[in-house]
XYZ file of C-alpha atoms in Angstrom:
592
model
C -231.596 148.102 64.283
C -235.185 147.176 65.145
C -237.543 144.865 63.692
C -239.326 147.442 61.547
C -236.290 149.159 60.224
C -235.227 145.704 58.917
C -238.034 145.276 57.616
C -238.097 148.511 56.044
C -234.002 147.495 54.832
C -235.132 144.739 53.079
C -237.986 146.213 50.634
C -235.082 149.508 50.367
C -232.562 146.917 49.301
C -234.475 144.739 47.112
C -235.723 147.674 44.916
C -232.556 149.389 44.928
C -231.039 146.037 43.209
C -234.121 144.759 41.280
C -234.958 148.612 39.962
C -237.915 150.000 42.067
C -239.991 150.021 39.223
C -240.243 146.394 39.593
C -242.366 146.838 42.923
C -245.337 148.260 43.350
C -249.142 147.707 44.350
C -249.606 144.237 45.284
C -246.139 143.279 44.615
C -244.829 145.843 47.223
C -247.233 144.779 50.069
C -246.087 141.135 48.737
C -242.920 141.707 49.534
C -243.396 143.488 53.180
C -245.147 140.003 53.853
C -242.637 138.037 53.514
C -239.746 140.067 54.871
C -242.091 140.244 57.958
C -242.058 136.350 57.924
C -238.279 136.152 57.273
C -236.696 138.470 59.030
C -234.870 136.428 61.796
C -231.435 134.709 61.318
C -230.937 131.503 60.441
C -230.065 128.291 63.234
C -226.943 128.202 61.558
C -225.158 131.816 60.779
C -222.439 130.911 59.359
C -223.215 127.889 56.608
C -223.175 128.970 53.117
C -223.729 127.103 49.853
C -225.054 129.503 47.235
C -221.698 132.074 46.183
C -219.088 131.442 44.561
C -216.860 131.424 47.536
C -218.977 128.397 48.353
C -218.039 126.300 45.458
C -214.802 124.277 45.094
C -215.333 121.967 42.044
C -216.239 118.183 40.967
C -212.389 117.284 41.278
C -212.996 118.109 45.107
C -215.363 116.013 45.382
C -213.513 113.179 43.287
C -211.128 112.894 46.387
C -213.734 110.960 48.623
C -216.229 110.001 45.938
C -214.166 108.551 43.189
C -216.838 105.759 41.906
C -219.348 108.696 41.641
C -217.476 111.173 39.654
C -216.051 108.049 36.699
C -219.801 107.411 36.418
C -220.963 111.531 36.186
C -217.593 111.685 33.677
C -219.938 109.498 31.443
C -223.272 110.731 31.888
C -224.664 113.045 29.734
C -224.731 115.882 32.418
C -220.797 116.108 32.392
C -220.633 117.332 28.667
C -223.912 119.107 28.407
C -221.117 122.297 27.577
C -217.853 122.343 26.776
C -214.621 124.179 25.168
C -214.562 123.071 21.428
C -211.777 120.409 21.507
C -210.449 117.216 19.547
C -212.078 115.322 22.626
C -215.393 117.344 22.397
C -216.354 118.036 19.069
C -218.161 114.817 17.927
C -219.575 116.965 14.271
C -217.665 116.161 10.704
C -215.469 119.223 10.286
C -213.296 117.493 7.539
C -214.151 119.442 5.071
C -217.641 118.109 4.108
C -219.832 120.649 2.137
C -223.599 121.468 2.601
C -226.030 122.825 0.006
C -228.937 124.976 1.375
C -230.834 127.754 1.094
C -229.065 130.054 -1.777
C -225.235 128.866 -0.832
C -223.275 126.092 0.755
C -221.651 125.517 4.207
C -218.128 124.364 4.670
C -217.418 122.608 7.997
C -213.988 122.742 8.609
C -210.614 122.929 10.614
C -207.915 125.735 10.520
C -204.856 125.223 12.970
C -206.890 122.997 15.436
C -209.683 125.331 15.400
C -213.008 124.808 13.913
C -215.216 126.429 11.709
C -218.804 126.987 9.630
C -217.970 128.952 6.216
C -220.780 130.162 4.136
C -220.016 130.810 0.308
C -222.377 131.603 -2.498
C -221.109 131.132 -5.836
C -217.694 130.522 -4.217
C -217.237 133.569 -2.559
C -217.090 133.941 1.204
C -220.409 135.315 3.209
C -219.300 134.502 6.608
C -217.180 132.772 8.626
C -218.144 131.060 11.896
C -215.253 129.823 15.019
C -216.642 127.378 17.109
C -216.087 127.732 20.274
C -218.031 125.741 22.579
C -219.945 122.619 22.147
C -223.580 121.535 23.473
C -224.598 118.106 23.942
C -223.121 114.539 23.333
C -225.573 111.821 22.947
C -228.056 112.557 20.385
C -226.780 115.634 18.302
C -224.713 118.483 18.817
C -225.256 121.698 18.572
C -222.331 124.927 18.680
C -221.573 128.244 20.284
C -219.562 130.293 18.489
C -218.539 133.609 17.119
C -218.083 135.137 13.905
C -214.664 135.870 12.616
C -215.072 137.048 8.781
C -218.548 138.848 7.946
C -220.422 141.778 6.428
C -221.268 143.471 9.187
C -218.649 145.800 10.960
C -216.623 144.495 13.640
C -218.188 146.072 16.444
C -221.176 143.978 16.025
C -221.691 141.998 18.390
C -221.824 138.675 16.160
C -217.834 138.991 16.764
C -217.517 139.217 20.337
C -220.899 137.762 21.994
C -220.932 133.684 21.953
C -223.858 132.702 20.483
C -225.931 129.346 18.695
C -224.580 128.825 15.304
C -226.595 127.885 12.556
C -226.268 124.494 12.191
C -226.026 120.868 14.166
C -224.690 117.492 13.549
C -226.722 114.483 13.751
C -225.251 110.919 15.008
C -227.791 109.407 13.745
C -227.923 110.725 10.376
C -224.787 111.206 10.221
C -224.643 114.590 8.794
C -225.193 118.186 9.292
C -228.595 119.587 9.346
C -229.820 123.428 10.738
C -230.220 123.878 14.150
C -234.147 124.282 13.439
C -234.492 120.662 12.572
C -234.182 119.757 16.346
C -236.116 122.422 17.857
C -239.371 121.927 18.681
C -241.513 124.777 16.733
C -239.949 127.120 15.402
C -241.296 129.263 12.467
C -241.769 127.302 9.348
C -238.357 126.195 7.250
C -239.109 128.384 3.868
C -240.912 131.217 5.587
C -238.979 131.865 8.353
C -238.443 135.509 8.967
C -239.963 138.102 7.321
C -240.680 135.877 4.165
C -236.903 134.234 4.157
C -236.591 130.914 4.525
C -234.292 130.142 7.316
C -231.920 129.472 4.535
C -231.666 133.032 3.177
C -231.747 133.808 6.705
C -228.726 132.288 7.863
C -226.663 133.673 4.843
C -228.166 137.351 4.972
C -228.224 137.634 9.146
C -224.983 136.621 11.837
C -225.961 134.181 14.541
C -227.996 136.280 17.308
C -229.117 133.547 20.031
C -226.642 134.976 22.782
C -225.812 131.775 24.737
C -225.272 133.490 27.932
C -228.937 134.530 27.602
C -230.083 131.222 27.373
C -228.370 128.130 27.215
C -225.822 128.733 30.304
C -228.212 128.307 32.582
C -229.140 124.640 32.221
C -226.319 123.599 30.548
C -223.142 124.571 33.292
C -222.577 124.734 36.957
C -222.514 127.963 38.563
C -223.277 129.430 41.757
C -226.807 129.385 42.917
C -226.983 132.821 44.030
C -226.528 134.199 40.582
C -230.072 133.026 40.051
C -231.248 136.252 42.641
C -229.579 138.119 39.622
C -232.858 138.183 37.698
C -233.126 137.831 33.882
C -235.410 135.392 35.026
C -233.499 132.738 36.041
C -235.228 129.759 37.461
C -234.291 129.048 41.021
C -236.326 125.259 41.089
C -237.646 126.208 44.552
C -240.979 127.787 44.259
C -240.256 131.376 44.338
C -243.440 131.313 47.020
C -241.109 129.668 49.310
C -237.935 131.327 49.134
C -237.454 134.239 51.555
C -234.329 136.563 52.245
C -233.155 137.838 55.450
C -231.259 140.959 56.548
C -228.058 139.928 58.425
C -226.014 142.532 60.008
C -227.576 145.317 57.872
C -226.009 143.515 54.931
C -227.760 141.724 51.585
C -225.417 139.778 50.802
C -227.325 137.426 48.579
C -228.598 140.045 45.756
C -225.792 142.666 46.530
C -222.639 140.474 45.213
C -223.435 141.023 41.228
C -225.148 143.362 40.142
C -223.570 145.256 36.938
C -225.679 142.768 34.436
C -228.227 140.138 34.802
C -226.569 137.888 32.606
C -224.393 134.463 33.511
C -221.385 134.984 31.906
C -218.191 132.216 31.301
C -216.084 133.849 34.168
C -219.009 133.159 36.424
C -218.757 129.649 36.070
C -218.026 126.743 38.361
C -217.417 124.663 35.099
C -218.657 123.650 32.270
C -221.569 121.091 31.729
C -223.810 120.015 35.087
C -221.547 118.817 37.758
C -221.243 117.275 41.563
C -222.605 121.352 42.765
C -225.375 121.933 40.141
C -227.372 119.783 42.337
C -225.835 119.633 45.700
C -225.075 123.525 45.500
C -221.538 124.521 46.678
C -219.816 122.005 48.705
C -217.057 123.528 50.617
C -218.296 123.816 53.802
C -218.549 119.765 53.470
C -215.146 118.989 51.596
C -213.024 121.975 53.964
C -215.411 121.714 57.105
C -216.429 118.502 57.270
C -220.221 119.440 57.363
C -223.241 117.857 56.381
C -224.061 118.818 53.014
C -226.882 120.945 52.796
C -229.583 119.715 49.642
C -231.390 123.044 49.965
C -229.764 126.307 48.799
C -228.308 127.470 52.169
C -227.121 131.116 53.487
C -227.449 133.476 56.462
C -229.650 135.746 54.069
C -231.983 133.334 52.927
C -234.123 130.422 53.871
C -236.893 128.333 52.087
C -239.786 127.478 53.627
C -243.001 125.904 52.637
C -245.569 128.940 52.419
C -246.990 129.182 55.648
C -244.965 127.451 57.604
C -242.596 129.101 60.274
C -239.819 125.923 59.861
C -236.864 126.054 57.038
C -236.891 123.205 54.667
C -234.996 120.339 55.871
C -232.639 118.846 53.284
C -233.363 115.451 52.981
C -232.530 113.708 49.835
C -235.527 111.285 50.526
C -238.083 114.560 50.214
C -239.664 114.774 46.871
C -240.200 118.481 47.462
C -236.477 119.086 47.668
C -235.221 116.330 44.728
C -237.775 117.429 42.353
C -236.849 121.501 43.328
C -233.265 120.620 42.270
C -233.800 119.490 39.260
C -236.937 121.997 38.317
C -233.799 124.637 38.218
C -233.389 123.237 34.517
C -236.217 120.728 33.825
C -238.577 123.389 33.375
C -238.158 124.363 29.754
C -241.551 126.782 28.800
C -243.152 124.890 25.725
C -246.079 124.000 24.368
C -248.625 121.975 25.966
C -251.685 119.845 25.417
C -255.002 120.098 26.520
C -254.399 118.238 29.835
C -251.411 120.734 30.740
C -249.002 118.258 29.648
C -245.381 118.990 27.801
C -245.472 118.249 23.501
C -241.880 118.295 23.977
C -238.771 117.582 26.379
C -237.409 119.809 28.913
C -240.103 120.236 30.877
C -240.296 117.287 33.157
C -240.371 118.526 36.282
C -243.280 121.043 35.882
C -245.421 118.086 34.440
C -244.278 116.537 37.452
C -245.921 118.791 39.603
C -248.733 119.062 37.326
C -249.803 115.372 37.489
C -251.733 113.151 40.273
C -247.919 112.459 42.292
C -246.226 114.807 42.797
C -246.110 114.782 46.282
C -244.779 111.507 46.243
C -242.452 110.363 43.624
C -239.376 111.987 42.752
C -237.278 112.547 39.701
C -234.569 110.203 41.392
C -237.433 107.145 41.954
C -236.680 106.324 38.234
C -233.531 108.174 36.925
C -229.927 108.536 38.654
C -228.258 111.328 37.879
C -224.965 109.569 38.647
C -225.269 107.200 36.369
C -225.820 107.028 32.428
C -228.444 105.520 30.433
C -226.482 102.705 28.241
C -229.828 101.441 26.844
C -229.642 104.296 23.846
C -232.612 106.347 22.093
C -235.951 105.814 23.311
C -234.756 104.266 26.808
C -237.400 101.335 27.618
C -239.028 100.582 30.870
C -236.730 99.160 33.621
C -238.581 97.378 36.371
C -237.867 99.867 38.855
C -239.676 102.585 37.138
C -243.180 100.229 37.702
C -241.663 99.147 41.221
C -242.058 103.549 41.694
C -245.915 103.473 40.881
C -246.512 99.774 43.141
C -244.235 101.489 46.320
C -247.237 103.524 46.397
C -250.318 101.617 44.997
C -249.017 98.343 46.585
C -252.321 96.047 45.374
C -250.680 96.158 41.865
C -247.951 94.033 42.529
C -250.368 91.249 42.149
C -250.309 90.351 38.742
C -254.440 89.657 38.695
C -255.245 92.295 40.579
C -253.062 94.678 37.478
C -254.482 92.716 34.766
C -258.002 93.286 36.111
C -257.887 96.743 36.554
C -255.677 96.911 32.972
C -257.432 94.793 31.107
C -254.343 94.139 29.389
C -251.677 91.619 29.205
C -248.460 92.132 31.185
C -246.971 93.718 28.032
C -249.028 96.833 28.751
C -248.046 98.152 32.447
C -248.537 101.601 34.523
C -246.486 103.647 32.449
C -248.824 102.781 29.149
C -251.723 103.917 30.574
C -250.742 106.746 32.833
C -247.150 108.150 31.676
C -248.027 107.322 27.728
C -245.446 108.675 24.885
C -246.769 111.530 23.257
C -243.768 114.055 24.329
C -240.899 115.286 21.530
C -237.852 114.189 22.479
C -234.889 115.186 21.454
C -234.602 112.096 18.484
C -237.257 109.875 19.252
C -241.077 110.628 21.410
C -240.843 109.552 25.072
C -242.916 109.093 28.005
C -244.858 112.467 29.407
C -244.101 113.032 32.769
C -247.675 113.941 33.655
C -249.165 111.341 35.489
C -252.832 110.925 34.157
C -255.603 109.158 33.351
C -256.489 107.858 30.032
C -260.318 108.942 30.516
C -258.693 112.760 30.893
C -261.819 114.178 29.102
C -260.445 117.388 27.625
C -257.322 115.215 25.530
C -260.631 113.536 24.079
C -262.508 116.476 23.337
C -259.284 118.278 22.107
C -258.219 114.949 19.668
C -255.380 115.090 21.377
C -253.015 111.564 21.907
C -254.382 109.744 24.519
C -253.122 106.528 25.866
C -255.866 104.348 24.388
C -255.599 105.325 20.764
C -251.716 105.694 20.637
C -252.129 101.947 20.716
C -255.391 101.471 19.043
C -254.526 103.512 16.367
C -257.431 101.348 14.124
C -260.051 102.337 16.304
C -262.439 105.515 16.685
C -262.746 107.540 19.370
C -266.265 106.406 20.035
C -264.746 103.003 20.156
C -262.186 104.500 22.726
C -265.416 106.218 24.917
C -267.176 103.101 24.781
C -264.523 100.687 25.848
C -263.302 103.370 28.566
C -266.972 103.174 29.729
C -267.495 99.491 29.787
C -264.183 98.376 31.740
C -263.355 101.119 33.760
C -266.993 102.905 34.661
C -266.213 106.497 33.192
C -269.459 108.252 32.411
C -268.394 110.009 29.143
C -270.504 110.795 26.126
C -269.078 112.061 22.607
C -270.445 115.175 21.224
C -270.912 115.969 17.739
C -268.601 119.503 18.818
C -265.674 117.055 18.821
C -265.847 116.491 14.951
C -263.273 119.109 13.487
C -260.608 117.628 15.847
C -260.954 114.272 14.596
C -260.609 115.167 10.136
C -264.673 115.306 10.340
C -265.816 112.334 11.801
C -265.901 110.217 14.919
C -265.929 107.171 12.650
C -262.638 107.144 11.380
C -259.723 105.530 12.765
C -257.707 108.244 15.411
C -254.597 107.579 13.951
C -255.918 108.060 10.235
C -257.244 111.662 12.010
C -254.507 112.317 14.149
C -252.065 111.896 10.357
C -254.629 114.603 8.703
C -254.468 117.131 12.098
C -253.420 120.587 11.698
C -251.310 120.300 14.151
C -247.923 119.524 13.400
C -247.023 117.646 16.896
C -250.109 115.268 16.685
C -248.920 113.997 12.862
C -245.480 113.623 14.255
C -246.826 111.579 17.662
C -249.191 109.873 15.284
C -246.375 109.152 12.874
C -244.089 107.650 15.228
C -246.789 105.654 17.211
C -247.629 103.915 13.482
C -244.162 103.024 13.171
C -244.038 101.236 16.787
C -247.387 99.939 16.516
C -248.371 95.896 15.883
C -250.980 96.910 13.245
C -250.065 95.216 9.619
C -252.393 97.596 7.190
C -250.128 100.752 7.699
C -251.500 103.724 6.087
C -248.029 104.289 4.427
C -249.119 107.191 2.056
C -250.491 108.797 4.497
C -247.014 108.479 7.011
C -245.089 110.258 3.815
C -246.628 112.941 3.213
C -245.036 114.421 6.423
C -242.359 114.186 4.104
C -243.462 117.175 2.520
C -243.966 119.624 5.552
C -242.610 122.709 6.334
C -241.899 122.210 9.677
C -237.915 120.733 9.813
C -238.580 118.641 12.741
C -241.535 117.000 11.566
C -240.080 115.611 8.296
C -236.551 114.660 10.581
C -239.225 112.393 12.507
C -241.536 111.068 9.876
C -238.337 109.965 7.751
C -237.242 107.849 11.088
C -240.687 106.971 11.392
C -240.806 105.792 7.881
C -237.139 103.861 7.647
C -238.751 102.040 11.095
C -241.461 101.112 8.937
C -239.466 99.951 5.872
C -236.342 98.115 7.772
C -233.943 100.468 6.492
C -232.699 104.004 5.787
C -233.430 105.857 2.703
C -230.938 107.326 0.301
C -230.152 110.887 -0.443
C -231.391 109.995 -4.142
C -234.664 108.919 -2.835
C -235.531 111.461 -0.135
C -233.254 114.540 0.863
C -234.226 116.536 4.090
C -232.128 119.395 2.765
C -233.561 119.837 -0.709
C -236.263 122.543 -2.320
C -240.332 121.871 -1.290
C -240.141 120.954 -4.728
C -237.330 118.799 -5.253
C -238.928 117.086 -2.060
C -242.425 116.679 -3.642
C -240.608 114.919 -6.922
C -239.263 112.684 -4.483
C -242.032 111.518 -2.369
C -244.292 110.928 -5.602
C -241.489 108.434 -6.433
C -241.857 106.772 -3.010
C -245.369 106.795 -2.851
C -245.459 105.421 -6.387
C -242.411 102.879 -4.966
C -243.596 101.443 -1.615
C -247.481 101.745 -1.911
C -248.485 99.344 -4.093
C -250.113 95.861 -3.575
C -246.812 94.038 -4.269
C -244.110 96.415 -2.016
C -247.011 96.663 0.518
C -247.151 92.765 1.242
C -242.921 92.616 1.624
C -243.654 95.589 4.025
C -246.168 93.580 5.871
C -244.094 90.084 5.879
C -240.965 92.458 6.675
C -242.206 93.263 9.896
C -243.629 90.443 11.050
């Protein structure tokens, strides 16, 4: 076979497997590029780390890295999935009852198994099995199916795994629905179609198919499934990633094809092990070769665009670190004005989006071996700063960083340039965007910017001026920024940021009040978040506002499950409670 008819084999093969209606136009002449460019074997023909032939396991790897895999069995990457279990289900299932919506939940166990039963009046709706369990450190969430139901049995509610309903909180100990962690979804009481996610739960079977989603950032499974499409995210830019013809065979796309979905039998195990990162290790653990960092076969190589050489793996390269862990970092959310994440998941691509990318990797601050014992809202460790000074060396001199701060030492890099305006998953953490406080469209926008998230007293004229004076930006307000700062450019940013329309800057602004130094809180202000209809904002204005008072509140005086109206009867009483001259002053002394 010739050059050309491989070249010819290769755009033939890819539509036949991707559906030729996927290529055409551009895309087609694309595609001829770059099997032009890739159509020689690889140095090495025989090295494979991307099917599941290639994959042997993290107990493999336990034999000669024992210290390694006890500290991954405690990091939150081992149990990101698992089989519902005594060991792994962490959720009350004692027999606890929920009201909400038009019925009440029973979490519960039947012979070892475990279950979500809806009843209204008493009488059964639906019956949910768990059957596997997401996450361990914050909240938990369940896959499941549905056992007892309305619907017939072929539906696929009772034999496709999907999200159930509702999660369990550590921290307030207690189950809450699934829509009070998630960042945005449709409002609580008009949810779908005019039901409030409550009605919606009762009327409708769970229909979030976990092996449409969740299994692909939550388990280890072979790399090559990610050619499946479906959209899976391979972490390497797709610009770079080229696939060769090898012996008139296509190895790579050809081994699944009947669905595009990751399935259970498909995987390596559950939760993100020892191969989710270093990609399938047999050659190293049965051939005693080099493991390979980059996703590694006879059909494929990844290059930089342009460039005639395969990407070396080299655990050192940012390129390849921050490529391994885009596969799942990479969540597609919302984002502010400067391109930055509102909320977690997406590190990596504000990674690349920000002034280092080239330069710092994921692994420069975080070790994926080891787990973060510090809790919620991890604080700065001095080798997160010592990543920014390996690179901006004149900043390890303590005047030389306070002159260009302007700050005391409690203020460092990460403040300024990395600030916390990002949703976590239970508290707001840093954004992995590195920026510049004088970004002028988070300004223009009234947007959380690094200066004001401390300064929350202060204007944003007050922030333009100062921003001017000590660090020679040329900016000017305009009167156009006025309806994204409540009407005026006078008022204090927090006090704006509180009254935004927008339901992430009250929550940021929330939270920052309840971190911040300043004694005259605006208090009334911080509970009427209380009252919105967004789950996740009233689940982080009530930990904003128990930061504030010293302690949590009661059931009897504020109930996250309740009616709007039952809510609203409550929060008068609060106001009415811990807003006065006299509760206002313990508030004050309280938190000095």
């Amino acid at each position: 076979m010739d050059r050309r008819e491989k070249i010819t084999a290769v755009v033939f093969l890819l539509s036949f497997v991707l559906g030729a209606e996927v290529f055409s136009g551009d895309e087609l002449e694309n595609l001829q590029e770059k099997a032009k460019q890739y159509a020689e074997p690889t140095l090495d023909p025989h090295y494979s780390n991307i099917l599941p032939k290639d994959y042997v396991g993290a107990k493999v790897c336990m034999n000669c890295h024992d210290s390694k895999y006890d500290s991954w069995g405690n990091h939150a990457h081992s149990q990101m999935n698992r089989k519902a279990s005594a060991q792994s289900v962490k959720g009350d299932f004692s027999g606890v009852r929920e009201k909400y919506g038009p019925g009440e939940i029973l979490f519960h166990t039947e012979e070892g198994n475990y279950y979500m039963s809806f009843f209204i009046q008493e009488e059964l709706v639906r019956k949910l099995k768990v059957t596997l369990v997401v996450g361990s450190r914050f909240y938990q969430f369940y896959i499941g199916l549905q056992v007892e139901g309305p619907e017939d049995t072929d539906h696929p509610a009772f034999t496709v795994p999907s999200k159930l309903p509702f999660g369990y909180s550590y921290l307030r100990q207690r189950w809450l629905p699934e829509l009070y962690f998630d960042s945005y979804p449709p409002a609580e009481h008009d949810y779908d179609d005019g039901r409030s996610f409550g009605e919606y739960i009762f009327d409708d079977p769970p229909e979030f198919a976990w092996n449409e989603s969740c299994v692909s950032c939550h388990n280890t499974f072979p790399y090559g499934l990610r050619f499946k499409g479906g959209g899976w995210k391979k972490g390497f830019p797709e610009e770079d990633i080229g696939l060769n013809l090898i012996d008139g065979t296509f190895e790579v796309l050809s081994w699944r094809q009947e669905d595009l979905q990751i399935n259970e039998h498909d995987l390596i195990q559950f939760g993100i092990s020892c191969e989710s990162c270093h990609f399938g290790g047999r050659e190293h653990s049965y051939n005693e070769k080099k493991m390979s960092f980059v996703p590694t076969h006879p059909s494929l190589k990844i290059r930089h665009e342009g460039s005639s050489q395969p990407v070396a793996s080299d655990p050192k390269n940012p390129y390849v670190v921050n490529s391994i862990c885009r596969q799942c970092h990479s969540a597609e959310v919302g984002r502010y004005a400067n391109g930055a994440a509102r909320w977690n998941s997406a590190e990596a691509l504000d990674q690349d989006a920000g002034a280092c990318t080239s330069q710092v990797m994921c692994t420069s601050c975080h070790n994926p071996h080891k787990s973060n014992q510090l809790g919620r809202g991890e604080p700065d460790r001095e080798h997160h700063v010592k990543a920014c000074i390996s690179c901006h060396p004149k900043f390890e001199d303590s005047t030389f960083a306070s002159n260009h701060s302007r700050h005391s030492d409690k203020v460092n890099c990460l403040d300024c340039h990395m600030p916390k305006y990002v949703q976590g998953l239970e508290t707001i953490v840093r954004s992995h965007t590195i920026s510049s406080p004088s970004d002028l469209s988070m300004l223009e926008a009234g947007h959380p910017n690094a200066c004001n998230l401390c300064h929350l007293d202060k204007p944003v004229r007050w922030t333009v001026e100062e921003l001017n004076k000590g660090w020679g930006t040329e900016i000017e307000t305009d009167l156009s920024w006025i309806k994204n700062y409540a009407g005026s450019l006078k008022r204090p940013v927090g006090l704006a940021w509180l009254r935004s329309e927008d339901p992430v800057i009250r929550l940021i602004a929330n939270h920052s009040y309840s971190v911040s130094e300043i004694e005259n809180l605006p208090l009334q202000e911080m509970l009427k978040e209380l009252l919105s209809d967004y789950a996740v904002n009233r689940l982080f204005g009530l930990v904003s506002v128990e930061k504030v008072l010293g302690r949590k509140l009661t059931r009897d005086e504020y109930d996250l499950l309740q009616t709007p109206e039952h809510r609203k009867v409550q929060v008068t009483e609060l106001i009415k409670k811990l807003c006065n001259t006299s509760a206002k002053k313990q508030i004050m002394k309280n938190r000095r």
